[in-house]
Short mmCIF file of C-alpha atoms and ligand atoms in Angstrom, two decimals:
data_model
loop_
_atom_site.label_atom_id
_atom_site.label_comp_id
_atom_site.label_asym_id
_atom_site.label_seq_id
_atom_site.Cartn_x
_atom_site.Cartn_y
_atom_site.Cartn_z
CA MET A 1252 0.00 0.00 0.00
CA LYS A 1253 1.56 3.27 -1.13
CA THR A 1254 -1.33 5.63 -1.76
CA ILE A 1255 -4.54 5.90 0.23
CA GLY A 1256 -7.69 7.72 -0.88
CA VAL A 1257 -10.34 9.14 1.43
CA LEU A 1258 -13.91 10.21 0.68
CA THR A 1259 -17.08 11.28 2.48
CA SER A 1260 -20.42 10.08 1.15
CA GLY A 1261 -24.17 10.46 1.90
CA GLY A 1262 -25.48 13.16 4.25
CA ASP A 1263 -22.78 15.19 6.00
CA SER A 1264 -22.34 14.99 9.77
CA GLN A 1265 -20.29 16.82 12.34
CA GLY A 1266 -16.95 15.17 12.92
CA MET A 1267 -16.43 14.07 9.31
CA ASN A 1268 -13.57 16.59 8.99
CA ALA A 1269 -12.01 15.30 12.20
CA ALA A 1270 -12.14 11.76 10.80
CA VAL A 1271 -10.57 12.78 7.48
CA ARG A 1272 -7.88 14.70 9.36
CA ALA A 1273 -7.01 11.57 11.36
CA VAL A 1274 -6.91 9.44 8.20
CA VAL A 1275 -4.66 11.94 6.42
CA ARG A 1276 -2.21 12.46 9.26
CA THR A 1277 -2.01 8.76 10.23
CA ALA A 1278 -1.42 7.80 6.60
CA LEU A 1279 1.26 10.47 6.11
CA ASN A 1280 2.95 9.34 9.33
CA GLU A 1281 3.05 5.81 7.86
CA GLY A 1282 4.75 7.16 4.74
CA PHE A 1283 1.74 6.88 2.39
CA ARG A 1284 0.59 9.46 -0.13
CA VAL A 1285 -2.97 10.60 0.54
CA MET A 1286 -5.54 11.58 -2.07
CA GLY A 1287 -8.71 13.45 -1.16
CA ILE A 1288 -11.61 12.26 -3.33
CA ASN A 1289 -14.18 15.05 -3.73
CA LYS A 1290 -18.01 14.80 -3.66
CA GLY A 1291 -18.21 11.19 -2.52
CA TYR A 1292 -18.16 8.43 -5.12
CA ASN A 1293 -18.73 11.06 -7.85
CA GLY A 1294 -15.13 12.17 -7.39
CA LEU A 1295 -13.96 8.61 -8.06
CA ILE A 1296 -16.03 8.39 -11.22
CA ASN A 1297 -14.99 11.82 -12.53
CA GLY A 1298 -11.40 11.87 -11.28
CA ASP A 1299 -12.10 14.87 -9.01
CA ILE A 1300 -9.16 14.14 -6.71
CA THR A 1301 -6.58 16.27 -4.91
CA GLU A 1302 -3.42 15.25 -3.06
CA LEU A 1303 -3.55 16.10 0.64
CA ASN A 1304 -0.69 16.97 2.98
CA TYR A 1305 -0.34 17.72 6.69
CA THR A 1306 -1.57 21.29 6.35
CA SER A 1307 -4.50 20.41 4.04
CA VAL A 1308 -6.29 19.32 7.20
CA SER A 1309 -5.08 22.08 9.53
CA ASN A 1310 -7.89 23.79 11.45
CA THR A 1311 -10.49 21.28 10.30
CA LEU A 1312 -10.89 19.45 13.63
CA SER A 1313 -13.45 21.92 14.93
CA SER A 1314 -15.38 22.59 11.74
CA GLY A 1315 -18.71 21.03 10.76
CA GLY A 1316 -19.59 19.79 7.27
CA THR A 1317 -16.99 18.04 5.15
CA PHE A 1318 -14.30 19.93 3.26
CA LEU A 1319 -14.11 17.03 0.80
CA LYS A 1320 -17.81 17.71 0.00
CA THR A 1321 -20.30 14.86 -0.12
CA ALA A 1322 -23.09 13.50 -2.31
CA ARG A 1323 -25.33 10.53 -2.88
CA CYS A 1324 -24.13 8.93 -6.13
CA LEU A 1325 -26.66 6.92 -8.16
CA GLU A 1326 -24.15 6.15 -10.93
CA PHE A 1327 -22.00 4.23 -8.48
CA LYS A 1328 -24.86 1.76 -7.89
CA GLU A 1329 -24.37 0.51 -11.48
CA GLU A 1330 -21.55 -1.81 -12.58
CA ALA A 1331 -20.45 0.76 -15.21
CA GLY A 1332 -19.96 3.39 -12.47
CA ILE A 1333 -17.90 1.01 -10.34
CA LEU A 1334 -15.69 0.13 -13.32
CA LYS A 1335 -15.06 3.85 -14.01
CA ALA A 1336 -14.07 4.26 -10.35
CA VAL A 1337 -11.64 1.33 -10.60
CA GLU A 1338 -10.05 2.97 -13.66
CA THR A 1339 -9.68 6.27 -11.76
CA CYS A 1340 -7.96 4.46 -8.90
CA LYS A 1341 -5.47 2.95 -11.39
CA LYS A 1342 -4.88 6.37 -12.99
CA PHE A 1343 -4.16 8.06 -9.65
CA GLY A 1344 -2.29 5.07 -8.23
CA ILE A 1345 -4.78 4.69 -5.37
CA ASP A 1346 -4.15 1.37 -3.60
CA GLY A 1347 -6.85 1.57 -0.92
CA ILE A 1348 -9.70 3.86 0.19
CA VAL A 1349 -11.25 4.95 3.48
CA VAL A 1350 -14.97 5.69 3.00
CA LEU A 1351 -16.93 7.71 5.55
CA GLY A 1352 -20.74 7.65 5.41
CA GLY A 1353 -23.92 5.65 6.07
CA ASP A 1354 -24.81 2.09 5.10
CA GLY A 1355 -25.38 3.02 1.43
CA SER A 1356 -21.76 4.15 1.37
CA PHE A 1357 -20.69 0.84 2.93
CA ARG A 1358 -22.24 -1.06 0.00
CA GLY A 1359 -20.11 1.06 -2.32
CA ALA A 1360 -17.00 0.22 -0.29
CA ARG A 1361 -17.81 -3.49 -0.47
CA ASP A 1362 -18.39 -3.32 -4.25
CA LEU A 1363 -15.08 -1.54 -4.80
CA THR A 1364 -13.23 -4.07 -2.64
CA LEU A 1365 -14.79 -6.90 -4.69
CA HIS A 1366 -13.49 -5.13 -7.83
CA GLY A 1367 -9.94 -5.12 -6.50
CA VAL A 1368 -9.72 -1.76 -4.68
CA PRO A 1369 -9.36 -2.52 -0.95
CA CYS A 1370 -11.68 -0.31 1.16
CA VAL A 1371 -12.54 0.19 4.78
CA ALA A 1372 -15.63 2.14 5.88
CA MET A 1373 -16.43 4.33 8.86
CA PRO A 1374 -19.93 5.25 10.15
CA GLY A 1375 -20.65 8.95 9.63
CA THR A 1376 -24.28 10.09 10.02
CA ILE A 1377 -26.21 12.00 12.65
CA ASP A 1378 -28.90 9.28 12.71
CA ASN A 1379 -26.97 6.62 14.69
CA ASP A 1380 -28.86 4.09 12.58
CA ILE A 1381 -25.90 1.99 11.40
CA VAL A 1382 -26.89 -1.41 12.72
CA CYS A 1383 -23.40 -2.77 13.32
CA SER A 1384 -22.20 0.16 15.45
CA ASP A 1385 -23.34 1.54 18.79
CA TYR A 1386 -22.26 4.98 17.62
CA THR A 1387 -22.03 7.03 14.43
CA ILE A 1388 -19.91 10.15 13.98
CA GLY A 1389 -22.11 13.25 14.32
CA PHE A 1390 -24.78 11.78 16.59
CA ASP A 1391 -23.68 13.47 19.81
CA THR A 1392 -23.43 16.90 18.18
CA ALA A 1393 -26.87 16.55 16.56
CA VAL A 1394 -28.46 15.52 19.86
CA ASN A 1395 -26.84 18.45 21.66
CA ILE A 1396 -28.11 20.89 19.01
CA CYS A 1397 -31.64 19.52 19.40
CA VAL A 1398 -31.48 19.81 23.17
CA GLU A 1399 -30.24 23.41 23.00
CA LEU A 1400 -33.05 24.35 20.63
CA ILE A 1401 -35.72 22.51 22.60
CA ASP A 1402 -34.56 24.31 25.76
CA LYS A 1403 -35.20 27.60 23.95
CA LEU A 1404 -38.63 26.43 22.79
CA ARG A 1405 -39.39 25.36 26.34
CA ASP A 1406 -38.84 28.94 27.58
CA THR A 1407 -41.33 30.42 25.17
CA CYS A 1408 -43.82 27.57 25.72
CA GLU A 1409 -43.65 28.18 29.43
CA SER A 1410 -44.27 31.93 28.96
CA HIS A 1411 -47.39 31.27 26.87
CA ASN A 1412 -48.68 28.04 28.45
CA ARG A 1413 -48.23 26.32 25.12
CA CYS A 1414 -47.11 23.04 23.60
CA SER A 1415 -44.26 22.80 21.13
CA VAL A 1416 -44.27 20.00 18.59
CA VAL A 1417 -40.62 19.63 17.59
CA GLN A 1418 -39.79 17.64 14.47
CA ILE A 1419 -36.36 16.01 14.64
CA MET A 1420 -34.39 14.42 11.79
CA GLY A 1421 -34.20 10.67 11.17
CA LYS A 1422 -36.11 9.32 8.19
CA ASN A 1423 -35.61 5.70 9.22
CA ALA A 1424 -34.70 5.91 12.88
CA GLY A 1425 -35.70 7.69 16.07
CA TRP A 1426 -32.38 7.62 17.94
CA VAL A 1427 -31.76 11.38 17.80
CA THR A 1428 -35.34 12.00 18.93
CA LEU A 1429 -35.06 9.54 21.82
CA GLU A 1430 -31.82 11.00 23.20
CA ALA A 1431 -33.00 14.59 22.70
CA SER A 1432 -36.26 13.72 24.51
CA ILE A 1433 -34.49 12.22 27.49
CA ALA A 1434 -32.17 15.23 27.77
CA SER A 1435 -34.87 17.86 27.30
CA GLY A 1436 -37.69 16.24 29.29
CA ALA A 1437 -40.18 16.02 26.40
CA THR A 1438 -43.66 14.97 27.56
CA THR A 1439 -44.18 12.69 24.57
CA THR A 1440 -41.64 11.01 22.30
CA VAL A 1441 -42.89 9.82 18.92
CA VAL A 1442 -40.55 7.61 16.87
CA PRO A 1443 -41.01 5.24 13.91
CA GLU A 1444 -39.95 2.22 15.97
CA VAL A 1445 -42.62 2.39 18.72
CA GLU A 1446 -46.39 2.37 18.19
CA PHE A 1447 -47.96 5.71 19.01
CA ASN A 1448 -51.51 6.34 20.25
CA PHE A 1449 -52.84 9.88 20.30
CA GLU A 1450 -55.30 9.37 23.17
CA ARG A 1451 -52.82 7.53 25.40
CA ASP A 1452 -49.60 9.39 24.56
CA ILE A 1453 -50.95 12.92 24.12
CA VAL A 1454 -54.40 13.45 25.67
CA GLU A 1455 -53.91 11.32 28.78
CA ARG A 1456 -50.29 12.38 29.37
CA PHE A 1457 -51.19 16.07 29.03
CA LYS A 1458 -54.13 15.65 31.46
CA ARG A 1459 -51.89 13.91 33.96
CA GLY A 1460 -49.25 16.64 33.63
CA MET A 1461 -51.83 19.39 34.06
CA GLY A 1462 -53.01 17.58 37.18
CA PHE A 1463 -49.50 18.08 38.59
CA GLY A 1464 -49.69 21.79 37.65
CA LYS A 1465 -47.77 21.57 34.37
CA THR A 1466 -48.38 24.48 32.00
CA SER A 1467 -46.09 23.78 29.03
CA PHE A 1468 -45.40 20.70 26.95
CA ILE A 1469 -42.86 19.44 24.46
CA VAL A 1470 -43.74 16.73 21.95
CA ALA A 1471 -40.61 15.42 20.23
CA VAL A 1472 -41.46 13.72 16.95
CA SER A 1473 -39.07 12.01 14.57
CA GLU A 1474 -39.63 12.98 10.93
CA GLY A 1475 -39.60 9.25 10.13
CA VAL A 1476 -43.10 8.97 11.58
CA PHE A 1477 -44.45 10.84 8.53
CA PHE A 1478 -42.67 8.69 5.92
CA ASP A 1479 -44.05 5.55 4.30
CA VAL A 1480 -40.96 3.40 4.99
CA PRO A 1481 -40.85 -0.22 6.28
CA SER A 1482 -39.23 0.80 9.59
CA ASN A 1483 -42.14 3.11 10.44
CA LYS A 1484 -44.77 1.43 12.63
CA ASN A 1485 -46.90 4.58 12.74
CA TYR A 1486 -47.40 5.62 9.13
CA GLU A 1487 -50.88 4.13 8.61
CA TYR A 1488 -52.10 5.21 12.03
CA MET A 1489 -50.93 8.79 11.51
CA GLN A 1490 -52.65 8.87 8.11
CA LYS A 1491 -55.84 7.49 9.67
CA ILE A 1492 -56.01 10.18 12.37
CA GLY A 1493 -55.26 12.92 9.81
CA ILE A 1494 -51.71 13.80 10.86
CA HIS A 1495 -49.39 14.08 7.86
CA ASN A 1496 -46.86 16.58 9.24
CA ALA A 1497 -45.83 18.51 12.34
CA ALA A 1498 -48.27 21.39 11.63
CA GLU A 1499 -51.24 19.01 11.56
CA PHE A 1500 -49.93 17.32 14.69
CA ALA A 1501 -49.84 20.66 16.52
CA LYS A 1502 -53.33 21.57 15.27
CA LYS A 1503 -54.80 18.30 16.52
CA ILE A 1504 -53.14 18.74 19.91
CA THR A 1505 -54.70 22.22 20.21
CA GLU A 1506 -58.13 20.83 19.27
CA GLU A 1507 -58.03 17.72 21.48
CA THR A 1508 -56.30 19.05 24.60
CA GLY A 1509 -57.10 22.75 24.58
CA VAL A 1510 -53.37 23.52 24.90
CA GLU A 1511 -52.35 26.00 22.20
CA SER A 1512 -49.67 24.29 20.14
CA ARG A 1513 -47.07 25.33 17.60
CA GLU A 1514 -44.78 23.25 15.41
CA THR A 1515 -41.06 23.71 14.80
CA VAL A 1516 -39.22 21.65 12.19
CA LEU A 1517 -35.55 21.73 13.23
CA GLY A 1518 -34.26 20.56 9.83
CA HIS A 1519 -30.67 20.79 8.66
CA VAL A 1520 -29.43 22.94 11.56
CA GLN A 1521 -29.02 19.54 13.22
CA ARG A 1522 -26.30 18.57 10.75
CA GLY A 1523 -24.06 21.63 10.94
CA GLY A 1524 -21.83 23.43 13.40
CA THR A 1525 -18.88 22.60 15.59
CA PRO A 1526 -18.60 18.90 16.53
CA THR A 1527 -18.65 18.06 20.22
CA ALA A 1528 -15.52 16.73 21.90
CA ARG A 1529 -17.07 13.23 21.84
CA ASP A 1530 -17.54 13.35 18.06
CA ARG A 1531 -14.04 14.70 17.48
CA ILE A 1532 -12.46 12.03 19.68
CA ILE A 1533 -14.37 9.07 18.20
CA ALA A 1534 -13.77 10.39 14.67
CA THR A 1535 -10.05 10.66 15.38
CA GLU A 1536 -9.88 7.14 16.85
CA MET A 1537 -11.83 5.61 13.98
CA GLY A 1538 -9.79 7.44 11.32
CA ASN A 1539 -6.57 6.25 12.89
CA TYR A 1540 -7.88 2.67 13.15
CA ALA A 1541 -9.01 2.68 9.50
CA VAL A 1542 -5.52 3.46 8.22
CA GLU A 1543 -3.97 0.82 10.50
CA LEU A 1544 -6.24 -1.79 8.90
CA LEU A 1545 -5.26 -0.79 5.35
CA LYS A 1546 -1.61 -0.69 6.38
CA ASN A 1547 -1.94 -4.32 7.49
CA ASN A 1548 -3.62 -5.21 4.18
CA ILE A 1549 -6.99 -5.73 5.87
CA SER A 1550 -9.97 -4.47 3.85
CA ASN A 1551 -13.71 -4.93 3.31
CA ARG A 1552 -14.16 -3.98 6.96
CA VAL A 1553 -16.34 -1.42 8.68
CA ILE A 1554 -14.98 0.34 11.76
CA VAL A 1555 -17.49 0.35 14.62
CA MET A 1556 -17.96 1.28 18.24
CA LYS A 1557 -18.99 -1.69 20.38
CA GLU A 1558 -19.27 -1.44 24.17
CA ASN A 1559 -17.07 1.67 24.10
CA HIS A 1560 -14.33 0.02 22.08
CA ILE A 1561 -13.38 0.68 18.48
CA THR A 1562 -13.35 -2.56 16.52
CA ASP A 1563 -14.20 -3.78 13.01
CA PHE A 1564 -16.54 -6.17 11.16
CA ASP A 1565 -16.73 -7.63 7.68
CA ILE A 1566 -18.87 -5.17 5.68
CA LEU A 1567 -21.34 -7.78 4.41
CA GLU A 1568 -21.79 -9.25 7.88
CA ALA A 1569 -22.21 -5.72 9.27
CA LEU A 1570 -24.92 -4.85 6.74
CA GLN A 1571 -26.94 -7.91 7.80
CA MET A 1572 -26.90 -7.16 11.53
CA LYS A 1573 -29.92 -5.91 13.48
CA LYS A 1574 -30.04 -3.05 15.95
CA PRO A 1575 -33.14 -3.28 18.14
CA PHE A 1576 -34.54 0.05 19.31
CA ASP A 1577 -33.78 0.87 22.94
CA ILE A 1578 -37.29 0.38 24.26
CA LYS A 1579 -36.05 0.32 27.86
CA ARG A 1580 -34.76 3.88 27.60
CA TYR A 1581 -37.85 4.93 25.66
CA ASN A 1582 -40.04 3.68 28.55
CA MET A 1583 -37.75 5.33 31.07
CA ALA A 1584 -38.21 8.68 29.28
CA ASN A 1585 -42.00 8.21 29.44
CA ASP A 1586 -41.85 7.34 33.14
CA ILE A 1587 -39.69 10.28 34.17
CA ASN A 1588 -40.84 13.02 31.78
CA ILE A 1589 -44.34 14.21 32.62
O1 F6P B 2805 -29.22 10.60 7.18
C1 F6P B 2805 -29.09 11.89 7.67
C2 F6P B 2805 -30.33 12.71 7.39
O2 F6P B 2805 -30.15 13.99 7.91
C3 F6P B 2805 -31.64 12.13 7.89
O3 F6P B 2805 -31.85 12.34 9.26
C4 F6P B 2805 -32.63 12.84 7.03
O4 F6P B 2805 -33.83 12.13 6.93
C5 F6P B 2805 -31.90 12.91 5.70
O5 F6P B 2805 -30.52 12.81 6.00
C6 F6P B 2805 -32.15 14.17 4.93
O6 F6P B 2805 -31.47 14.09 3.72
P1 F6P B 2805 -31.16 15.35 2.81
O7 F6P B 2805 -30.13 16.20 3.48
O8 F6P B 2805 -30.65 14.75 1.56
O9 F6P B 2805 -32.45 16.09 2.66
#
């Protein structure tokens, strides 16, 4: 292995730059050349590649986004796209690649490895929905952003005796919503993975809270609840009760509980900004580990966090794993948050 490439793919997340920095500096320390592949797999197809040195990654540790840029690349899902990428690797002398992204990006890494370009992958997404890993780079920062924003909404809700319906990102998974709910004391947590009932989880919980003298409420809802995807247990129910989005959710809460409600869709603010120390540290450890694997001629692996340790799995095996939702912590949030 003489030259290592690195790319970021899929949705960006905080800590991606820290991970790339660790890959670049570890690889340079090992005596490798490092090539930055721009715009995800597109850069491999189009030859949009730049050599990186120690200072290319200076002052990137604390910045959000990804300086390599990122994209979702449909062309790479086709054999023709993969073959173009293999040709690019030959042209630039790239012997191995570190890929940072979600599970779609892992499939790309596996396909490239099978076509003779050794790859290792690292989990980078705010959603924490990569089944093989307890943690994904960006998750902690996203949760902290949500909590900070919900705290602000709480102040204004409390002033007006209102309810805030807060829509949190996660098309397929409610992990960000769950953690943000625990940390912000949301009265009701609505996620794709757990069946929701308006009467039980809104009307009755609000009544109970009001009985204790509560005057403001937060309902944390994962955007995934409104999408018709297999992981969503609530899609049909939400359609049936006439809730298709956060605005309709807030309207129904106003009508059924008498508590004036407003919706706030947090959106992409959850993906930007300075990564937390936790994200920077895990990104650095994973980036370092990834290069060590390639150095030892180990590829087709995904770097994961398991029981607080960084380790690795075969990509195919990793893609077939299951990650059950943490129902225990979901119930705990319901018990403690009123
Ligand atoms: O996977 C990260 C994520 O932010 C999801 O939470 C969200 O559903 C999706 O990406 C949004 O994608 P885009 O930025 O392409 O709109």
